[in-house]
Amino acid sequence: FVTVTGFERPNLSLCVTQVASMKEKIERLEKIIKQWKTGIVYCSTRKRVKEVHERLQSFGYKAIAYHGGMEDREREMAQNAFIDKTFDVAVATNAFGMGIDRSDVRFVVHVDVPGSLEAYYQEAGRAGRDREPAYCELLFNYADTATQEFFIEGSNPGSEVIRSTWGALMSQADDQHEVKVTIKELSEWTCAKNDMAVSTAISVLSRARYIERFDIPGSRMRGSRLLQPHLSPDDLELDEQGLARKEASDRQKLKSMVEFCYADICRQVWILEYFGE
């Protein structure tokens, strides 16, 4: 039996609170945990996860931390501790949540503004899956959008950075046309503003079959094999219009997220209209 529902979640209370500092965020978060007990606290970066987790622990709250920089075993242990109800609060990046089978999540707090309504509502929607009342609050400070701007730049490198990354790969390749350096090291040979942009450029080159990625035994680092080493950076055939459209779309999504935060109508109504219901 399959049930298909829309975006409306009547049991969720959606709230956005304007905050001026991290101190205000922690104070508000503490009040929410005291009232609602069980839930997920989403942060935009690993650094913020560590900061919030340490603050909660200093106040005596039992919480797990979860982010992509942890070892696989650490993440699995943390996730299982939340699922089996050993811990009732999880502080995590957006890497946490898929496959979390816990229906009694009573609150979801976003310490930082997400990059899109799609991401926000997917994460907020992990509250109240038992259809009982649940509370979702976004602690909003416009300055936090700088982090999302950084992510947008990193996930949309543009043709110049992609060609520059190809040139860096060529310059670092050995006789077998293989490159075994970290993303950070490779970034120093490109025009990219951040390492994330180079990582995305490598993904673009891999999808276009200009390179092939491979595992390096005994290392978490992955290597790159040039499949068309005779090509110069200018010879790469890139969908520049498609790249530009994706960046424009990502920026529009962040703009809509900010508009949601400043909206003065029912937020359920705002979301339903956004998703076309």
XYZ file of C-alpha atoms in Angstrom:
277
model
C 0.000 0.000 0.000
C 1.522 3.306 -1.089
C 0.357 6.717 0.053
C 1.428 9.828 -1.856
C 0.918 13.125 -0.045
C 1.703 16.741 -0.854
C 3.988 19.200 0.901
C 1.532 20.152 3.625
C 2.574 18.986 7.098
C -0.133 20.302 9.458
C 1.595 18.901 12.559
C 4.745 20.980 11.996
C 5.041 24.451 13.501
C 7.468 26.449 11.342
C 9.176 29.438 12.925
C 11.971 31.836 11.946
C 13.656 33.800 14.717
C 15.901 36.763 13.957
C 19.114 36.574 16.009
C 22.039 38.955 16.224
C 24.785 36.684 17.552
C 25.898 33.132 18.194
C 25.243 33.726 21.889
C 21.579 34.404 21.118
C 21.405 31.263 18.975
C 22.724 29.049 21.771
C 20.379 30.626 24.321
C 17.384 30.065 22.041
C 18.517 26.519 21.230
C 18.784 25.658 24.919
C 15.180 26.765 25.509
C 13.938 24.662 22.587
C 15.757 21.539 23.813
C 14.336 22.006 27.329
C 10.808 22.225 25.939
C 10.873 19.636 23.132
C 13.567 17.209 24.385
C 14.212 15.143 21.225
C 15.473 16.555 17.964
C 18.063 17.487 15.370
C 20.174 20.645 15.238
C 21.423 21.398 11.726
C 24.563 23.470 11.113
C 26.062 24.553 7.793
C 29.692 23.561 8.477
C 31.731 20.988 10.387
C 33.268 23.780 12.444
C 29.832 24.999 13.532
C 28.776 21.440 14.438
C 31.793 21.106 16.733
C 31.135 24.521 18.294
C 27.445 23.895 19.015
C 28.058 20.325 20.200
C 30.726 21.445 22.659
C 28.476 24.210 23.996
C 25.581 21.820 24.563
C 27.842 19.312 26.296
C 29.153 22.079 28.577
C 25.529 22.723 29.601
C 25.076 19.054 30.451
C 23.065 17.946 27.414
C 23.719 14.511 25.952
C 24.106 14.998 22.220
C 25.857 13.312 19.321
C 27.859 15.163 16.667
C 27.752 14.125 13.018
C 29.580 15.552 10.007
C 31.447 14.454 6.904
C 34.882 14.940 8.424
C 34.392 12.064 10.867
C 35.612 8.544 10.186
C 32.972 6.170 8.784
C 32.892 4.146 12.003
C 32.476 7.300 14.119
C 29.549 8.462 11.992
C 27.893 5.052 12.138
C 28.223 4.895 15.915
C 26.817 8.401 16.312
C 23.900 7.709 13.992
C 23.053 4.435 15.736
C 23.200 6.131 19.152
C 20.532 8.560 17.973
C 18.362 5.931 16.277
C 18.360 3.562 19.280
C 17.503 6.518 21.571
C 20.734 6.398 23.586
C 20.985 10.106 22.749
C 18.014 12.361 22.046
C 19.782 15.309 20.395
C 21.875 15.241 17.227
C 24.026 18.178 16.086
C 24.860 17.663 12.442
C 25.508 18.960 8.964
C 23.078 18.112 6.164
C 24.924 14.797 5.744
C 22.746 13.554 8.612
C 19.160 12.511 8.111
C 18.808 10.220 5.105
C 17.700 6.853 6.418
C 17.194 8.077 9.985
C 14.272 5.931 11.079
C 13.151 7.721 14.220
C 9.569 8.916 14.259
C 9.595 10.780 17.602
C 11.785 13.713 16.524
C 9.981 16.581 18.249
C 12.104 19.486 16.984
C 14.435 20.483 14.180
C 16.505 23.634 14.609
C 18.564 25.242 11.858
C 21.404 27.159 13.490
C 22.421 28.500 10.063
C 20.315 29.397 7.054
C 20.209 26.569 4.461
C 20.970 27.223 0.795
C 17.470 26.485 -0.490
C 13.849 25.899 0.494
C 14.227 22.367 -0.873
C 17.020 21.599 1.602
C 15.288 23.393 4.477
C 11.975 21.603 4.099
C 13.553 18.191 3.627
C 15.490 18.649 6.864
C 12.628 20.267 8.815
C 10.379 17.475 7.592
C 12.334 14.932 9.621
C 10.424 16.177 12.641
C 7.064 14.746 13.606
C 6.963 11.704 11.371
C 4.668 10.101 13.941
C 2.177 12.858 12.982
C 2.279 14.262 16.493
C 2.984 18.011 16.975
C 6.591 18.994 16.270
C 8.475 22.289 16.235
C 10.854 23.629 13.574
C 12.816 26.837 14.074
C 15.350 28.588 11.871
C 17.707 30.948 13.715
C 18.277 33.592 11.066
C 21.037 36.144 10.751
C 21.519 37.580 7.253
C 25.305 37.517 7.711
C 25.107 33.708 7.656
C 24.237 33.805 3.953
C 27.961 34.416 3.316
C 28.565 30.725 4.039
C 25.974 29.720 1.449
C 27.497 32.166 -1.041
C 30.807 30.380 -0.472
C 29.135 27.031 -1.169
C 27.542 28.395 -4.354
C 30.937 29.574 -5.610
C 32.422 26.211 -4.725
C 29.743 24.158 -6.472
C 29.731 26.389 -9.581
C 33.366 26.763 -10.646
C 32.659 28.108 -14.135
C 34.524 27.259 -17.325
C 37.619 29.315 -16.395
C 38.212 27.322 -13.206
C 37.458 24.012 -14.949
C 40.003 24.766 -17.698
C 42.506 25.948 -15.091
C 42.007 22.699 -13.153
C 42.606 20.685 -16.324
C 45.827 22.626 -16.880
C 46.919 21.922 -13.304
C 46.203 18.210 -13.748
C 48.287 18.170 -16.920
C 51.190 19.891 -15.181
C 51.124 17.435 -12.249
C 50.602 14.209 -14.254
C 53.270 11.484 -14.318
C 54.361 9.363 -17.297
C 51.176 7.247 -16.995
C 49.082 10.452 -17.132
C 48.080 9.975 -13.493
C 47.860 12.646 -10.799
C 48.203 11.722 -7.128
C 47.933 14.953 -5.162
C 45.326 16.287 -2.748
C 42.656 18.746 -3.834
C 44.293 21.373 -1.641
C 47.669 20.856 -3.335
C 46.091 20.943 -6.785
C 44.235 24.160 -5.927
C 47.534 25.998 -5.602
C 48.057 25.499 -9.344
C 44.681 26.911 -10.387
C 42.851 30.244 -10.483
C 40.139 28.956 -8.118
C 39.210 30.965 -5.029
C 38.582 27.898 -2.898
C 39.344 24.172 -2.808
C 35.674 23.255 -3.161
C 35.585 24.812 -6.645
C 38.492 22.601 -7.738
C 36.774 19.516 -6.330
C 33.635 20.385 -8.314
C 35.707 21.045 -11.444
C 37.212 17.558 -11.122
C 33.691 16.107 -10.896
C 32.719 17.970 -14.081
C 35.807 16.682 -15.899
C 35.065 13.147 -14.706
C 31.451 13.239 -15.906
C 32.621 14.543 -19.279
C 35.093 11.620 -19.480
C 38.174 13.811 -19.634
C 39.515 12.130 -16.503
C 38.941 8.926 -14.581
C 39.064 8.873 -10.800
C 40.675 5.940 -8.950
C 41.341 4.870 -5.375
C 44.863 4.961 -3.981
C 45.520 1.948 -1.695
C 46.112 2.946 1.910
C 44.983 6.531 1.374
C 41.698 8.429 1.610
C 42.959 10.582 -1.253
C 41.809 9.665 -4.756
C 43.860 9.964 -7.913
C 42.952 11.216 -11.388
C 43.876 9.591 -14.702
C 43.865 11.843 -17.788
C 41.922 10.089 -20.555
C 42.685 12.712 -23.216
C 46.088 14.085 -22.167
C 46.736 15.613 -25.605
C 44.011 18.238 -25.153
C 44.878 21.753 -24.073
C 42.597 23.620 -21.633
C 41.119 25.598 -24.537
C 40.227 22.365 -26.355
C 37.803 21.209 -23.666
C 34.187 21.156 -24.816
C 32.157 22.532 -21.914
C 28.475 23.387 -21.651
C 29.105 26.969 -20.570
C 25.449 27.969 -20.875
C 24.431 25.009 -18.723
C 27.032 25.942 -16.109
C 25.734 29.524 -16.044
C 22.110 28.364 -15.733
C 22.952 26.134 -12.760
C 24.732 28.958 -10.935
C 21.823 31.318 -11.591
C 19.410 28.680 -10.282
C 21.452 28.142 -7.108
C 21.551 31.890 -6.448
C 17.816 32.192 -6.996
C 17.212 29.360 -4.514
C 19.227 31.178 -1.856
C 17.311 34.384 -2.635
C 14.013 32.525 -2.120
C 15.318 31.102 1.158
C 16.065 34.629 2.422
C 12.628 35.850 1.279
C 11.082 32.997 3.273
C 12.964 34.147 6.363
C 11.596 37.684 6.025
C 8.055 36.618 5.027
C 5.163 37.909 7.128
C 2.550 35.323 6.134
C 1.927 31.771 7.350
C 5.087 29.860 6.505
C 3.183 26.696 5.597
C 1.267 28.757 3.020
C 4.534 30.293 1.767
C 6.093 26.849 1.265
C 3.014 25.389 -0.441
C 2.980 28.303 -2.871
C 6.714 27.907 -3.506
C 6.260 24.253 -4.430
C 3.229 24.980 -6.563
C 0.451 23.640 -4.324
